[in-house]
Each structure stands twice: as C-alpha cells, then as structure tokens.
PDB file of C-alpha atoms and ligand atoms in Angstrom:
ATOM      1  CA  MET A   1      94.038  64.448 233.858  1.00  0.00           C
ATOM      2  CA  PRO A   2      92.183  61.763 235.728  1.00  0.00           C
ATOM      3  CA  TYR A   3      88.334  61.346 235.274  1.00  0.00           C
ATOM      4  CA  SER A   4      86.245  61.395 238.434  1.00  0.00           C
ATOM      5  CA  LEU A   5      82.661  60.175 238.834  1.00  0.00           C
ATOM      6  CA  LEU A   6      80.425  60.415 241.973  1.00  0.00           C
ATOM      7  CA  TYR A   7      76.955  58.453 242.348  1.00  0.00           C
ATOM      8  CA  VAL A   8      74.579  57.497 244.839  1.00  0.00           C
ATOM      9  CA  SER A   9      71.986  54.580 244.570  1.00  0.00           C
ATOM     10  CA  ARG A  10      69.170  52.739 246.654  1.00  0.00           C
ATOM     11  CA  THR A  11      70.492  49.341 247.728  1.00  0.00           C
ATOM     12  CA  LEU A  12      68.318  46.297 246.833  1.00  0.00           C
ATOM     13  CA  LEU A  13      70.402  44.145 249.265  1.00  0.00           C
ATOM     14  CA  LYS A  14      68.618  43.059 252.458  1.00  0.00           C
ATOM     15  CA  PHE A  15      70.828  43.512 255.499  1.00  0.00           C
ATOM     16  CA  PRO A  16      72.175  41.632 257.473  1.00  0.00           C
ATOM     17  CA  ALA A  17      72.198  39.026 254.685  1.00  0.00           C
ATOM     18  CA  GLY A  18      73.480  41.552 252.076  1.00  0.00           C
ATOM     19  CA  THR A  19      76.906  41.561 253.960  1.00  0.00           C
ATOM     20  CA  ALA A  20      78.151  38.586 252.054  1.00  0.00           C
ATOM     21  CA  GLU A  21      76.995  40.237 248.662  1.00  0.00           C
ATOM     22  CA  VAL A  22      78.850  43.320 249.597  1.00  0.00           C
ATOM     23  CA  GLU A  23      81.777  41.330 250.282  1.00  0.00           C
ATOM     24  CA  HIS A  24      81.691  39.911 247.064  1.00  0.00           C
ATOM     25  CA  ILE A  25      81.295  43.343 245.379  1.00  0.00           C
ATOM     26  CA  VAL A  26      84.346  44.271 247.332  1.00  0.00           C
ATOM     27  CA  ALA A  27      86.418  41.301 246.033  1.00  0.00           C
ATOM     28  CA  VAL A  28      85.493  41.799 242.513  1.00  0.00           C
ATOM     29  CA  SER A  29      86.144  45.404 242.698  1.00  0.00           C
ATOM     30  CA  GLN A  30      89.529  45.304 244.041  1.00  0.00           C
ATOM     31  CA  ALA A  31      90.803  42.962 241.525  1.00  0.00           C
ATOM     32  CA  ARG A  32      89.123  44.767 238.531  1.00  0.00           C
ATOM     33  CA  ASN A  33      89.592  48.257 239.821  1.00  0.00           C
ATOM     34  CA  ALA A  34      93.490  47.757 240.335  1.00  0.00           C
ATOM     35  CA  GLY A  35      93.681  46.276 236.846  1.00  0.00           C
ATOM     36  CA  LEU A  36      91.961  49.387 235.396  1.00  0.00           C
ATOM     37  CA  ASP A  37      94.125  51.792 237.421  1.00  0.00           C
ATOM     38  CA  VAL A  38      90.970  53.289 239.081  1.00  0.00           C
ATOM     39  CA  THR A  39      90.741  54.339 242.718  1.00  0.00           C
ATOM     40  CA  GLY A  40      87.981  55.730 244.848  1.00  0.00           C
ATOM     41  CA  ALA A  41      85.774  54.616 247.504  1.00  0.00           C
ATOM     42  CA  LEU A  42      82.584  52.846 248.265  1.00  0.00           C
ATOM     43  CA  ILE A  43      80.073  53.307 251.195  1.00  0.00           C
ATOM     44  CA  ALA A  44      77.511  50.637 251.673  1.00  0.00           C
ATOM     45  CA  THR A  45      74.528  51.352 254.126  1.00  0.00           C
ATOM     46  CA  PRO A  46      71.423  49.268 254.726  1.00  0.00           C
ATOM     47  CA  ALA A  47      69.697  51.733 252.390  1.00  0.00           C
ATOM     48  CA  TYR A  48      72.121  53.319 249.971  1.00  0.00           C
ATOM     49  CA  PHE A  49      75.512  53.037 248.185  1.00  0.00           C
ATOM     50  CA  ALA A  50      77.684  56.040 247.364  1.00  0.00           C
ATOM     51  CA  GLN A  51      80.695  55.430 245.425  1.00  0.00           C
ATOM     52  CA  VAL A  52      83.539  57.760 243.851  1.00  0.00           C
ATOM     53  CA  LEU A  53      85.550  56.243 240.902  1.00  0.00           C
ATOM     54  CA  GLU A  54      88.485  57.914 239.516  1.00  0.00           C
ATOM     55  CA  GLY A  55      91.033  57.068 236.969  1.00  0.00           C
ATOM     56  CA  PRO A  56      91.489  57.047 233.275  1.00  0.00           C
ATOM     57  CA  GLN A  57      88.153  57.939 231.545  1.00  0.00           C
ATOM     58  CA  PRO A  58      87.446  54.869 229.422  1.00  0.00           C
ATOM     59  CA  ALA A  59      88.082  52.727 232.472  1.00  0.00           C
ATOM     60  CA  VAL A  60      85.583  54.707 234.761  1.00  0.00           C
ATOM     61  CA  ALA A  61      82.920  54.557 231.982  1.00  0.00           C
ATOM     62  CA  GLU A  62      83.633  50.872 231.536  1.00  0.00           C
ATOM     63  CA  LEU A  63      83.244  50.320 235.166  1.00  0.00           C
ATOM     64  CA  MET A  64      80.081  52.621 235.265  1.00  0.00           C
ATOM     65  CA  ARG A  65      78.525  50.437 232.480  1.00  0.00           C
ATOM     66  CA  SER A  66      78.829  47.453 234.589  1.00  0.00           C
ATOM     67  CA  ILE A  67      77.642  49.161 237.839  1.00  0.00           C
ATOM     68  CA  MET A  68      74.764  50.853 236.114  1.00  0.00           C
ATOM     69  CA  ARG A  69      73.224  47.352 235.029  1.00  0.00           C
ATOM     70  CA  ASP A  70      73.802  45.683 238.275  1.00  0.00           C
ATOM     71  CA  PRO A  71      70.602  44.401 239.876  1.00  0.00           C
ATOM     72  CA  ARG A  72      71.810  44.737 243.507  1.00  0.00           C
ATOM     73  CA  HIS A  73      71.017  48.639 243.374  1.00  0.00           C
ATOM     74  CA  THR A  74      68.643  50.910 241.626  1.00  0.00           C
ATOM     75  CA  GLU A  75      67.956  54.600 241.195  1.00  0.00           C
ATOM     76  CA  ILE A  76      71.470  55.225 240.346  1.00  0.00           C
ATOM     77  CA  GLU A  77      72.127  58.678 240.316  1.00  0.00           C
ATOM     78  CA  ILE A  78      75.349  60.489 239.087  1.00  0.00           C
ATOM     79  CA  LEU A  79      76.036  63.616 241.073  1.00  0.00           C
ATOM     80  CA  THR A  80      79.162  64.759 239.466  1.00  0.00           C
ATOM     81  CA  GLU A  81      81.409  63.580 236.891  1.00  0.00           C
ATOM     82  CA  GLY A  82      84.225  65.251 234.924  1.00  0.00           C
ATOM     83  CA  GLU A  83      88.169  65.596 234.816  1.00  0.00           C
ATOM     84  CA  THR A  84      89.981  66.450 238.089  1.00  0.00           C
ATOM     85  CA  PRO A  85      93.536  67.780 238.413  1.00  0.00           C
ATOM     86  CA  GLU A  86      94.342  64.955 241.050  1.00  0.00           C
ATOM     87  CA  ARG A  87      92.805  61.776 242.505  1.00  0.00           C
ATOM     88  CA  ARG A  88      91.319  62.248 245.943  1.00  0.00           C
ATOM     89  CA  PHE A  89      91.724  58.523 246.713  1.00  0.00           C
ATOM     90  CA  ALA A  90      95.037  57.124 246.674  1.00  0.00           C
ATOM     91  CA  SER A  91      93.834  53.553 246.552  1.00  0.00           C
ATOM     92  CA  TRP A  92      90.513  51.980 246.114  1.00  0.00           C
ATOM     93  CA  SER A  93      88.675  51.649 249.476  1.00  0.00           C
ATOM     94  CA  MET A  94      85.481  50.533 251.030  1.00  0.00           C
ATOM     95  CA  ALA A  95      83.545  51.766 253.849  1.00  0.00           C
ATOM     96  CA  TYR A  96      80.645  49.907 255.795  1.00  0.00           C
ATOM     97  CA  SER A  97      78.364  52.298 257.680  1.00  0.00           C
ATOM     98  CA  GLY A  98      76.679  49.235 259.223  1.00  0.00           C
ATOM     99  CA  TYR A  99      73.520  50.725 260.853  1.00  0.00           C
ATOM    100  CA  ALA A 100      74.928  53.904 261.541  1.00  0.00           C
ATOM    101  CA  THR A 101      71.867  55.808 260.268  1.00  0.00           C
ATOM    102  CA  TYR A 102      73.840  59.116 260.469  1.00  0.00           C
ATOM    103  CA  VAL A 103      75.466  58.138 257.180  1.00  0.00           C
ATOM    104  CA  ASP A 104      72.217  57.470 255.545  1.00  0.00           C
ATOM    105  CA  ASP A 105      71.507  61.089 256.397  1.00  0.00           C
ATOM    106  CA  TYR A 106      74.537  62.266 254.001  1.00  0.00           C
ATOM    107  CA  ILE A 107      72.861  60.387 251.026  1.00  0.00           C
ATOM    108  CA  GLU A 108      69.152  60.530 251.666  1.00  0.00           C
ATOM    109  CA  PRO A 109      68.869  64.245 250.606  1.00  0.00           C
ATOM    110  CA  PHE A 110      69.754  63.407 246.896  1.00  0.00           C
ATOM    111  CA  PHE A 111      66.821  61.230 246.714  1.00  0.00           C
ATOM    112  CA  ALA A 112      64.419  63.705 248.284  1.00  0.00           C
ATOM    113  CA  SER A 113      64.967  66.507 245.573  1.00  0.00           C
ATOM    114  CA  ALA A 114      67.247  68.615 247.403  1.00  0.00           C
ATOM    115  CA  ALA A 115      67.054  72.360 246.647  1.00  0.00           C
ATOM    116  CA  PRO A 116      69.638  73.110 243.860  1.00  0.00           C
ATOM    117  CA  ALA A 117      71.191  75.555 245.953  1.00  0.00           C
ATOM    118  CA  GLN A 118      72.008  73.039 248.611  1.00  0.00           C
ATOM    119  CA  ALA A 119      73.405  70.335 246.139  1.00  0.00           C
ATOM    120  CA  GLY A 120      76.854  71.342 245.913  1.00  0.00           C
ATOM    121  CA  ARG A 121      77.253  71.634 249.612  1.00  0.00           C
ATOM    122  CA  LEU A 122      75.713  68.358 249.991  1.00  0.00           C
ATOM    123  CA  ARG A 123      78.054  66.788 247.729  1.00  0.00           C
ATOM    124  CA  GLN A 124      80.843  68.188 249.231  1.00  0.00           C
ATOM    125  CA  ARG A 125      79.720  66.804 252.642  1.00  0.00           C
ATOM    126  CA  LEU A 126      79.332  63.278 251.339  1.00  0.00           C
ATOM    127  CA  ILE A 127      82.871  63.305 249.722  1.00  0.00           C
ATOM    128  CA  ARG A 128      84.472  64.527 252.993  1.00  0.00           C
ATOM    129  CA  LEU A 129      82.737  61.794 254.923  1.00  0.00           C
ATOM    130  CA  MET A 130      84.109  59.243 252.427  1.00  0.00           C
ATOM    131  CA  LEU A 131      87.665  60.910 252.694  1.00  0.00           C
ATOM    132  CA  GLU A 132      87.332  60.606 256.596  1.00  0.00           C
ATOM    133  CA  PHE A 133      86.503  56.837 256.249  1.00  0.00           C
ATOM    134  CA  THR A 134      89.333  56.424 254.152  1.00  0.00           C
ATOM    135  CA  ARG A 135      91.699  58.247 256.420  1.00  0.00           C
ATOM    136  CA  GLN A 136      90.504  56.260 259.432  1.00  0.00           C
ATOM    137  CA  ASP A 137      91.480  52.973 257.819  1.00  0.00           C
ATOM    138  CA  PRO A 138      93.515  53.350 254.711  1.00  0.00           C
ATOM    139  CA  GLY A 139      93.279  49.805 253.980  1.00  0.00           C
ATOM    140  CA  MET A 140      89.326  49.303 254.677  1.00  0.00           C
ATOM    141  CA  LYS A 141      88.389  45.705 254.457  1.00  0.00           C
ATOM    142  CA  PRO A 142      84.900  44.574 254.914  1.00  0.00           C
ATOM    143  CA  GLU A 143      83.988  43.916 258.631  1.00  0.00           C
ATOM    144  CA  PRO A 144      80.875  41.976 258.899  1.00  0.00           C
ATOM    145  CA  THR A 145      80.483  42.592 262.364  1.00  0.00           C
ATOM    146  CA  ARG A 146      80.126  46.337 261.915  1.00  0.00           C
ATOM    147  CA  LEU A 147      76.983  45.783 259.482  1.00  0.00           C
TER     148      LEU A 147
HETATM  149  C1  FMN B 201      77.036  49.557 244.519  1.00  0.00           C
HETATM  150  C2  FMN B 201      77.956  48.724 243.514  1.00  0.00           C
HETATM  151  C3  FMN B 201      79.352  49.293 243.205  1.00  0.00           C
HETATM  152  C4  FMN B 201      80.236  48.517 242.519  1.00  0.00           C
HETATM  153  N1  FMN B 201      81.492  48.859 242.345  1.00  0.00           N
HETATM  154  C5  FMN B 201      82.325  48.144 241.780  1.00  0.00           C
HETATM  155  C6  FMN B 201      83.510  48.601 241.406  1.00  0.00           C
HETATM  156  O1  FMN B 201      83.941  49.689 241.874  1.00  0.00           O
HETATM  157  N2  FMN B 201      84.437  47.616 240.487  1.00  0.00           N
HETATM  158  C7  FMN B 201      83.840  46.442 239.938  1.00  0.00           C
HETATM  159  O2  FMN B 201      84.672  46.020 239.286  1.00  0.00           O
HETATM  160  N3  FMN B 201      82.615  46.149 240.204  1.00  0.00           N
HETATM  161  C8  FMN B 201      81.760  46.923 240.993  1.00  0.00           C
HETATM  162  N4  FMN B 201      80.626  46.534 241.197  1.00  0.00           N
HETATM  163  C9  FMN B 201      80.045  45.151 240.625  1.00  0.00           C
HETATM  164  C10 FMN B 201      79.718  45.418 239.051  1.00  0.00           C
HETATM  165  O3  FMN B 201      78.531  45.941 239.019  1.00  0.00           O
HETATM  166  C11 FMN B 201      79.843  44.087 238.322  1.00  0.00           C
HETATM  167  O4  FMN B 201      78.982  43.115 239.074  1.00  0.00           O
HETATM  168  C12 FMN B 201      81.216  43.568 238.263  1.00  0.00           C
HETATM  169  O5  FMN B 201      82.076  44.417 237.847  1.00  0.00           O
HETATM  170  C13 FMN B 201      81.218  42.455 236.872  1.00  0.00           C
HETATM  171  O6  FMN B 201      81.120  43.067 235.819  1.00  0.00           O
HETATM  172  P1  FMN B 201      80.250  42.529 234.609  1.00  0.00           P
HETATM  173  O7  FMN B 201      78.810  42.238 235.151  1.00  0.00           O
HETATM  174  O8  FMN B 201      80.070  43.691 233.528  1.00  0.00           O
HETATM  175  O9  FMN B 201      80.729  41.332 234.411  1.00  0.00           O
HETATM  176  C14 FMN B 201      79.801  47.184 242.038  1.00  0.00           C
HETATM  177  C15 FMN B 201      78.337  46.748 242.387  1.00  0.00           C
HETATM  178  C16 FMN B 201      77.585  47.579 243.087  1.00  0.00           C
HETATM  179  C17 FMN B 201      76.178  47.226 243.265  1.00  0.00           C
END
C-alpha cells in the first residue's frame, strides 16, 4: 500500500528572486521522485510551501530526510502521514500560487495553532486545493511570470 505524507513549511526564499530557486527544486524533484516512484504535489507561495509525497514508504522517508535538512525552508510541520489505499496524485506536479494571498490563507492556520477540532477540516481543504491545481494543469511546469 502506498505511503502518503503532507507537510507545510515556512519558505526562506525571497521573492521574486526565489523563483529561480523554486525552478531548481522542481527540476531536481522531477528527476529524483520519478526514479523513486514517488508522486505528489508542491505548492510554493511567497510565504510557505505545502507538499504531498506518496509512494513506497522507504522512498518517501528518504526524500523527507533530504527535504527536512534543506536550508531553503524552516518550521517544517508534518500534518499527516501513513498508508493510503490509493495515490491521489497520478504524477508529480507543482503549483505556484504566485502572489495569490488566498493560497496563503490555506496554509497559514497551521502556524497559528489552529484549534484541533479544525485541523482535519483545514487539512482536507488544503489537499482539495492541491488537487484542483493539479486538475487545472496536469503537467504543471514552473511559470515564473505567475510569481
Ligand atoms: C519545499 C521543498 C520541497 C522539495 N521537494 C523535493 C522533492 O519532492 N524531491 C526532491 O528530490 N527534492 C526536493 N527538494 C529538494 C531537496 O530538499 C534536496 O535539495 C534534493 O533532493 C537533494 O538532496 P540531497 O540534499 O539529500 O542531496 C525540496 C526542497 C524544498 C525546499
């Protein structure tokens, strides 16, 4: 059964200059994740990252070890992890939110000690947003103009 992990973090990249760095992350991730049979989605905003990784548990764990020591973000908070009956993201995809601050509203509550009663609903809302981004453009490539 595939393993799935969702985390959020605070970006240490400064935008718009950080665009090139995000592009580099995407290029590295596309190659490495495909090789590890890991799919998922990454959202980058000027303030936060949110990412879903899904695939064989050892592969997800290996990627997470790299991601957690990456100095381009901080306050990495794993929101959920565990086995999942099926993958939600068919391929690895990437969504930029640019300066659409409404996307930050989906992530910010996790850093504002959200009431536990709300946490599940907020997680589902974030994953739905990531799925919507994926559906809008299944082969999402970095679009610097949107940052
Ligand atoms: C928010 C964020 C998400 C990342 N996601 C991935 C990813 O999905 N796959 C990947 O190979 N690297 C990803 N990276 C880059 C890794 O942290 C790391 O730089 C890269 O995998 C090289 O690994 P190494 O430092 O262990 O050699 C991400 C980095 C950041 C800041």
